């Protein structure tokens, strides 16, 4: 190893542990002095490079991190709360919609009833008096307070497993089927429907619902309003 | 349901506690060296303090990515150097050159301080490419390989720079001594 390479290596790293360097140092006291000098320079530079750390730096470093984590956890709490709230909201809304979706549309059901029954009730020609109608309606706690006009048929029937009153009356244009159905939470009591040549409207009267089914084009709205006016339920 | 929530919250705060512990240990063990290194990197105490604070804040945020505690030092140096580089992206500070103002508190009047003032000025006058590897070697006791890895340089380059750095320091000191001798004589 020549002198230049030796110096370069030791200049680059005074604590060099390369065997050839160490061997060269062992042989030559001058080189030992050279290394000693360099190590002293390193020691001096180490001391000279010491910087007094500001007293409050540690506290600043620890404090900032505490503030930061505090802020982060606060934000995270808020986000969690918001998430929980929106999940609850979605659950609530979808449950309500699901329930409504599952409500029995009694207007639809009434059309189906009339259609499936065929002409049995529609062709009946009994002349039912108001007293007879009221006697049956009393089961539901209701009463017609005025004459209803011609009533061809009035009897109990099974309306989706609910005992209800089925009447056939003379409407403005043709016969109209009227159902009085006791109140049930599973019913969608304010609905309209049409199909199979019929149209129907349901009316919610709290204690019971009235469904009016007429042929398509018939004025069932008028009949519905008339019935609404004439029927009364005892409290 | 509620009890489970409490449990998970407890473990979360436990994690937080652990993280806090780790961070505190990190700060206490390394802030002196990191600050010293930052001072010599930017040659300005105030800026160095800012950068060190940014460095540790970033370290706190990504503390989970530090798997090996032994690597903490080089990890922090990497963050520090990135922070320093970012400073130039953001804004060019008016830095006072080390030749004009000593970065070390002049009010410290103990003998060592006076003795080393000259040496400090010489070290500060080294260009950054020489000063940085030299400080890594002296402050952190890094080997040539470690410096090469830290600075992303080839080892030969690092050794050459270290050689030139010491060479420049020695020359400057010798020259100063000569001048003093001449003035005295």
Coordinates of C-alpha atoms in Angstrom, one line a residue:
Chain A
X1 CA 0.0 0.0 0.0
X2 CA 1.5 3.3 -1.0
X3 CA 1.5 6.4 1.2
X4 CA -1.2 8.2 -0.8
X5 CA -3.7 5.4 -0.6
X6 CA -2.9 5.0 3.1
X7 CA -3.6 8.7 3.8
X8 CA -6.7 8.7 1.7
X9 CA -8.2 5.8 3.5
X10 CA -7.4 7.1 6.9
X11 CA -8.6 10.5 6.0
X12 CA -11.9 9.0 5.0
X13 CA -12.2 7.0 8.2
X14 CA -9.7 7.4 11.0
X15 CA -11.2 4.4 12.8
X16 CA -10.7 2.2 9.8
X17 CA -10.2 -1.4 10.6
X18 CA -8.8 -2.6 7.3
X19 CA -6.1 -5.2 8.0
X20 CA -3.6 -3.7 5.6
X21 CA -4.0 -0.3 7.1
X22 CA -3.6 -1.6 10.6
X23 CA -0.5 -3.6 9.6
X24 CA 1.0 -0.5 8.0
X25 CA 0.4 1.5 11.1
X26 CA 2.0 -1.2 13.3
X27 CA 5.2 -1.0 11.2
X28 CA 5.6 2.8 11.2
X29 CA 5.5 5.1 14.2
X30 CA 5.0 8.0 11.9
X31 CA 1.8 6.5 10.7
X32 CA 0.8 5.9 14.3
X33 CA 1.2 9.6 15.0
X34 CA -0.7 10.4 11.9
X35 CA -3.7 8.3 12.9
X36 CA -3.5 9.7 16.4
X37 CA -3.6 13.2 15.0
X38 CA -6.6 12.4 12.9
X39 CA -8.5 10.8 15.8
X40 CA -7.8 13.9 17.8
X41 CA -9.2 16.0 15.0
X42 CA -12.3 13.8 15.0
X43 CA -12.7 14.2 18.8
X44 CA -12.3 17.9 18.4
X45 CA -14.9 18.0 15.6
X46 CA -17.2 15.9 17.7
X47 CA -16.9 18.3 20.6
X48 CA -17.1 21.4 18.3
X49 CA -20.2 20.1 16.6
X50 CA -22.1 19.7 19.9
X51 CA -25.1 21.9 19.9
X52 CA -26.9 22.9 23.0
X53 CA -30.4 21.6 22.6
X54 CA -33.1 24.2 23.6
X55 CA -34.5 23.2 27.0
X56 CA -38.0 23.2 25.8
X57 CA -37.5 21.2 22.6
X58 CA -38.3 17.9 24.3
X59 CA -41.5 19.3 25.7
X60 CA -42.4 20.8 22.4
X61 CA -41.9 17.5 20.7
X62 CA -44.0 15.6 23.2
X63 CA -46.6 18.2 23.5
X64 CA -47.2 18.5 19.8
X65 CA -47.7 14.8 19.4
X66 CA -50.1 14.8 22.3
X67 CA -52.1 17.6 20.7
X68 CA -52.0 15.9 17.4
X69 CA -53.3 12.5 18.8
X70 CA -55.9 14.3 20.8
X71 CA -57.1 16.1 17.7
X72 CA -57.0 12.9 15.7
X73 CA -59.0 10.9 18.2
X74 CA -61.6 13.7 18.5
X75 CA -62.0 13.7 14.7
X76 CA -62.2 9.9 14.8
X77 CA -64.9 10.0 17.5
X78 CA -66.9 12.5 15.4
X79 CA -66.6 10.3 12.3
X80 CA -67.6 7.2 14.3
X81 CA -70.7 9.0 15.6
X82 CA -71.6 10.2 12.2
X83 CA -71.2 6.7 10.8
X84 CA -73.4 5.2 13.6
X85 CA -76.0 7.9 13.1
X86 CA -76.2 7.3 9.3
X87 CA -76.4 3.6 9.7
X88 CA -79.2 4.0 12.2
X89 CA -80.9 6.3 9.8
X90 CA -80.7 4.0 6.9
X91 CA -81.9 1.1 9.0
X92 CA -84.9 3.1 10.2
X93 CA -85.8 4.3 6.7
X94 CA -85.4 0.9 5.1
X95 CA -87.4 -0.8 7.9
X96 CA -90.3 1.7 7.4
X97 CA -90.2 1.2 3.7
X98 CA -90.0 -2.6 4.0
X99 CA -93.0 -2.5 6.4
X100 CA -95.0 -0.3 4.1
X101 CA -94.1 -2.5 1.2
X102 CA -95.5 -5.4 3.1
X103 CA -98.8 -3.7 4.0
X104 CA -101.8 -5.4 2.5
X105 CA -103.2 -3.2 -0.2
X106 CA -106.9 -3.6 0.7
X107 CA -108.1 -1.8 -2.4
X108 CA -106.3 -4.4 -4.5
X109 CA -107.5 -7.1 -2.3
X110 CA -111.1 -5.9 -2.6
X111 CA -111.0 -6.1 -6.4
X112 CA -109.6 -9.6 -6.2
X113 CA -112.4 -10.5 -3.8
X114 CA -115.1 -9.2 -6.1
X115 CA -113.5 -10.7 -9.2
X116 CA -113.0 -14.2 -7.7
X117 CA -116.5 -14.2 -6.2
X118 CA -118.0 -13.7 -9.6
X119 CA -121.7 -12.8 -9.7
X120 CA -122.8 -14.3 -6.5
X121 CA -123.1 -11.1 -4.5
X122 CA -123.5 -8.8 -7.5
X123 CA -126.5 -10.5 -8.8
X124 CA -128.3 -10.8 -5.5
X125 CA -131.6 -9.0 -5.4
X126 CA -132.3 -9.0 -1.7
X127 CA -133.8 -5.8 -0.6
X128 CA -131.9 -5.2 2.6
X129 CA -133.2 -2.6 5.0
X130 CA -131.1 0.0 6.8
X131 CA -131.9 -1.8 10.1
X132 CA -130.6 -5.1 8.8
X133 CA -127.5 -3.4 7.6
X134 CA -127.0 -1.6 10.9
X135 CA -127.5 -4.8 12.8
X136 CA -124.6 -6.4 11.0
X137 CA -122.5 -3.2 11.2
X138 CA -123.0 -3.0 14.9
X139 CA -120.4 -5.9 15.2
X140 CA -117.8 -3.3 14.2
X141 CA -119.2 -0.6 16.4
X142 CA -120.6 1.3 13.4
X143 CA -123.9 2.6 12.2
X144 CA -125.4 4.3 9.1
X145 CA -127.3 7.3 10.2
X146 CA -129.1 7.9 6.9
X147 CA -130.8 5.9 4.2
X148 CA -128.3 4.3 1.9
X149 CA -130.7 3.8 -1.1
X150 CA -131.0 0.4 -2.6
X151 CA -128.9 -2.3 -0.9
X152 CA -129.0 -5.6 -2.8
X153 CA -126.8 -7.6 -0.5
X154 CA -125.2 -7.4 2.9
X155 CA -123.4 -10.2 4.6
X156 CA -120.3 -11.0 6.5
X157 CA -117.4 -12.3 4.4
X158 CA -113.8 -13.3 4.9
X159 CA -111.5 -10.6 3.8
X160 CA -107.9 -11.9 4.1
X161 CA -108.8 -13.7 7.3
X162 CA -110.6 -10.7 8.7
X163 CA -114.3 -10.9 9.2
X164 CA -115.8 -8.0 7.4
X165 CA -119.1 -6.7 6.0
X166 CA -119.7 -7.1 2.3
X167 CA -122.5 -5.0 0.7
X168 CA -123.7 -4.4 -2.8
X169 CA -125.4 -1.1 -3.3
X170 CA -126.9 0.8 -6.2
X171 CA -124.4 3.5 -7.3
X172 CA -124.9 6.4 -9.7
X173 CA -124.1 4.1 -12.6
X174 CA -124.3 0.5 -11.8
X175 CA -123.8 -1.7 -8.8
X176 CA -121.1 -0.9 -6.3
X177 CA -119.5 -3.3 -3.8
X178 CA -118.7 -1.9 -0.5
X179 CA -116.6 -3.5 2.2
X180 CA -116.4 -2.5 5.8
X181 CA -113.2 -3.9 7.3
X182 CA -112.1 -3.6 10.9
X183 CA -108.9 -1.7 11.4
X184 CA -105.8 -3.7 11.1
X185 CA -102.2 -2.4 11.3
X186 CA -101.2 -4.7 8.5
X187 CA -103.6 -3.0 6.1
X188 CA -102.7 -0.1 3.9
X189 CA -106.0 1.6 4.6
X190 CA -105.6 4.6 2.2
X191 CA -105.0 3.0 -1.2
X192 CA -106.5 3.0 -4.6
X193 CA -106.3 0.3 -7.3
X194 CA -107.7 -0.7 -10.6
X195 CA -107.6 -3.8 -12.8
X196 CA -109.7 -6.6 -14.1
X197 CA -112.3 -4.2 -15.2
X198 CA -112.7 -2.7 -11.7
X199 CA -111.5 0.2 -9.8
X200 CA -111.4 0.6 -6.1
X201 CA -110.7 3.2 -3.4
X202 CA -110.1 2.6 0.3
X203 CA -110.9 5.1 3.0
X204 CA -109.5 4.9 6.5
X205 CA -112.0 5.7 9.2
X206 CA -109.8 4.9 12.2
X207 CA -112.0 2.1 13.7
X208 CA -112.5 0.5 10.3
X209 CA -111.9 1.0 6.6
X210 CA -114.3 1.3 3.8
X211 CA -113.4 0.0 0.4
X212 CA -115.6 0.9 -2.5
X213 CA -115.3 -1.2 -5.7
X214 CA -117.0 -0.3 -8.9
X215 CA -116.7 -1.0 -12.5
X216 CA -114.1 1.0 -14.4
X217 CA -115.5 4.4 -15.2
X218 CA -118.1 4.4 -12.4
X219 CA -118.1 7.3 -10.0
X220 CA -116.9 5.6 -6.9
X221 CA -115.5 8.7 -5.4
X222 CA -119.0 10.1 -4.9
X223 CA -120.1 6.9 -3.3
X224 CA -117.1 7.0 -1.0
X225 CA -117.8 10.5 0.2
X226 CA -121.5 9.6 0.7
X227 CA -120.6 6.7 2.9
X228 CA -118.1 8.6 4.8
X229 CA -120.8 11.2 5.6
X230 CA -123.4 8.6 6.6
X231 CA -121.4 6.1 8.7
X232 CA -120.6 6.7 12.3
X233 CA -118.7 4.7 14.8
X234 CA -119.4 4.7 18.4
X235 CA -116.4 5.6 20.4
Chain B
X1 CA -72.9 -5.3 22.5
X2 CA -72.0 -2.5 24.9
X3 CA -69.4 -4.6 26.8
X4 CA -67.7 -5.5 23.5
X5 CA -67.6 -1.8 22.6
X6 CA -65.9 -1.0 25.8
X7 CA -63.4 -3.7 25.3
X8 CA -62.4 -2.6 21.9
X9 CA -62.2 0.9 23.1
X10 CA -59.9 -0.2 25.9
X11 CA -57.6 -2.0 23.5
X12 CA -57.6 1.0 21.2
X13 CA -56.5 3.2 24.0
X14 CA -54.0 0.6 25.0
X15 CA -52.5 0.7 21.5
X16 CA -52.4 4.5 21.8
X17 CA -50.6 4.2 25.1
X18 CA -48.1 1.8 23.6
X19 CA -47.5 4.1 20.7
X20 CA -47.1 7.1 23.1
X21 CA -44.5 5.1 25.1
X22 CA -42.6 4.2 22.0
X23 CA -42.7 7.8 20.8
X24 CA -41.5 9.2 24.1
X25 CA -38.6 6.8 24.1
X26 CA -37.7 7.7 20.6
X27 CA -37.8 11.4 21.4
X28 CA -35.8 11.1 24.6
X29 CA -33.2 8.9 23.1
X30 CA -32.6 10.6 19.8
X31 CA -33.7 14.2 19.8
X32 CA -30.3 15.5 20.9
X33 CA -28.5 13.9 18.0
X34 CA -31.2 14.6 15.5
X35 CA -31.3 18.3 16.5
X36 CA -27.5 18.5 16.4
X37 CA -27.5 16.9 12.9
X38 CA -30.2 19.3 11.8
X39 CA -28.2 22.2 13.0
X40 CA -25.3 21.2 10.9
X41 CA -27.4 20.4 8.0
X42 CA -29.2 23.8 7.8
X43 CA -26.7 25.9 9.7
X44 CA -29.4 27.7 11.5
X45 CA -30.7 26.9 14.9
X46 CA -34.2 28.2 14.6
X47 CA -34.8 26.5 11.3
X48 CA -33.3 23.4 12.6
X49 CA -35.7 23.4 15.5
X50 CA -38.6 23.8 13.1
X51 CA -37.4 20.9 11.0
X52 CA -36.8 18.7 14.0
X53 CA -40.4 19.4 15.2
X54 CA -41.8 18.5 11.8
X55 CA -39.6 15.4 11.6
X56 CA -40.9 14.1 14.9
X57 CA -44.4 15.0 14.1
X58 CA -44.1 13.0 10.9
X59 CA -42.4 10.2 12.8
X60 CA -45.4 10.1 15.2
X61 CA -47.9 9.9 12.4
X62 CA -46.1 7.0 10.8
X63 CA -44.7 5.4 13.9
X64 CA -46.5 2.1 13.0
X65 CA -44.3 1.8 9.9
X66 CA -41.2 1.6 12.1
X67 CA -40.8 -2.1 12.7
X68 CA -37.3 -2.4 13.9
X69 CA -36.2 -0.1 16.7
X70 CA -32.6 -0.4 15.7
X71 CA -33.5 1.3 12.4
X72 CA -35.0 4.3 14.2
X73 CA -32.0 6.5 13.8
X74 CA -31.7 6.1 10.1
X75 CA -35.4 6.3 9.7
X76 CA -35.5 9.6 11.5
X77 CA -32.5 10.9 9.5
X78 CA -34.4 10.0 6.3
X79 CA -37.5 11.9 7.5
X80 CA -35.3 14.8 8.5
X81 CA -33.6 15.0 5.2
X82 CA -36.9 14.9 3.4
X83 CA -38.2 17.6 5.6
X84 CA -35.2 19.7 4.8
X85 CA -35.6 19.2 1.1
X86 CA -39.3 20.1 1.4
X87 CA -38.3 23.3 3.0
X88 CA -36.7 24.4 -0.3
X89 CA -39.7 23.3 -2.3
X90 CA -41.9 25.5 -0.1
X91 CA -39.9 28.6 0.3
X92 CA -36.4 29.8 0.2
X93 CA -35.4 31.0 3.6
X94 CA -33.0 33.8 4.1
X95 CA -30.3 31.8 5.7
X96 CA -27.5 33.5 7.5
X97 CA -24.3 32.0 6.5
X98 CA -22.2 30.3 9.1
X99 CA -19.3 32.6 8.2
X100 CA -21.2 35.6 9.5
X101 CA -22.8 34.2 12.5
X102 CA -21.9 31.3 14.6
X103 CA -24.7 28.8 15.0
X104 CA -23.6 28.1 18.5
X105 CA -24.6 30.3 21.4
X106 CA -21.8 32.8 21.7
X107 CA -22.7 33.5 25.2
X108 CA -21.3 30.1 26.2
X109 CA -17.9 31.1 27.3
X110 CA -16.4 27.9 28.7
X111 CA -13.0 27.1 27.4
X112 CA -14.0 24.3 25.1
X113 CA -16.4 26.6 23.4
X114 CA -13.8 29.2 22.7
X115 CA -11.3 26.6 21.6
X116 CA -13.7 25.0 19.2
X117 CA -15.1 28.2 17.7
X118 CA -12.6 28.2 15.0
X119 CA -13.0 24.5 14.2
X120 CA -16.7 25.1 14.0
X121 CA -16.4 27.9 11.6
X122 CA -14.2 25.7 9.4
X123 CA -16.7 22.8 9.5
X124 CA -19.5 25.1 8.7
X125 CA -17.7 26.4 5.7
X126 CA -17.6 23.0 4.2
X127 CA -20.1 22.5 1.3
X128 CA -23.1 20.5 2.1
X129 CA -22.0 17.4 0.1
X130 CA -18.9 17.1 2.3
X131 CA -20.5 18.3 5.6
X132 CA -23.3 15.8 5.6
X133 CA -21.4 12.6 5.4
X134 CA -18.9 14.0 7.8
X135 CA -21.6 14.7 10.4
X136 CA -23.1 11.3 9.9
X137 CA -19.8 9.8 10.7
X138 CA -19.0 12.0 13.7
X139 CA -22.4 12.5 15.2
X140 CA -23.9 9.1 14.6
X141 CA -20.7 7.1 14.3
X142 CA -21.9 5.7 10.9
X143 CA -19.6 3.5 8.8
X144 CA -18.9 4.2 5.2
X145 CA -21.5 1.6 4.1
X146 CA -24.1 3.0 6.4
X147 CA -23.5 6.6 5.2
X148 CA -23.7 5.4 1.6
X149 CA -27.0 3.7 2.3
X150 CA -28.4 6.7 4.2
X151 CA -27.5 9.2 1.5
X152 CA -28.2 6.9 -1.4
X153 CA -24.7 7.2 -2.7
X154 CA -22.0 4.8 -3.9
X155 CA -19.6 3.9 -1.1
X156 CA -16.6 5.1 -3.1
X157 CA -18.2 8.5 -3.5
X158 CA -18.8 8.6 0.2
X159 CA -15.2 7.7 1.1
X160 CA -13.9 10.3 -1.4
X161 CA -16.1 13.0 0.1
X162 CA -15.1 12.1 3.7
X163 CA -11.4 12.3 2.6
X164 CA -11.9 15.7 1.0
X165 CA -13.9 16.9 4.0
X166 CA -11.2 16.1 6.4
X167 CA -8.6 17.3 4.0
X168 CA -10.3 20.7 3.7
X169 CA -10.7 21.0 7.5
X170 CA -7.0 20.2 8.1
X171 CA -5.9 22.6 5.4
X172 CA -8.0 25.4 6.8
X173 CA -6.8 24.8 10.3
X174 CA -3.2 24.7 9.2
X175 CA -3.6 27.9 7.2
X176 CA -5.2 29.6 10.3
X177 CA -2.3 28.5 12.4
X178 CA 0.2 29.8 9.9
X179 CA -1.5 33.2 9.8
X180 CA -1.6 33.4 13.5
X181 CA 2.1 32.5 13.7
X182 CA 2.8 35.2 11.2
X183 CA 0.7 37.8 13.1
X184 CA 2.3 36.8 16.3
X185 CA 5.8 36.8 14.9

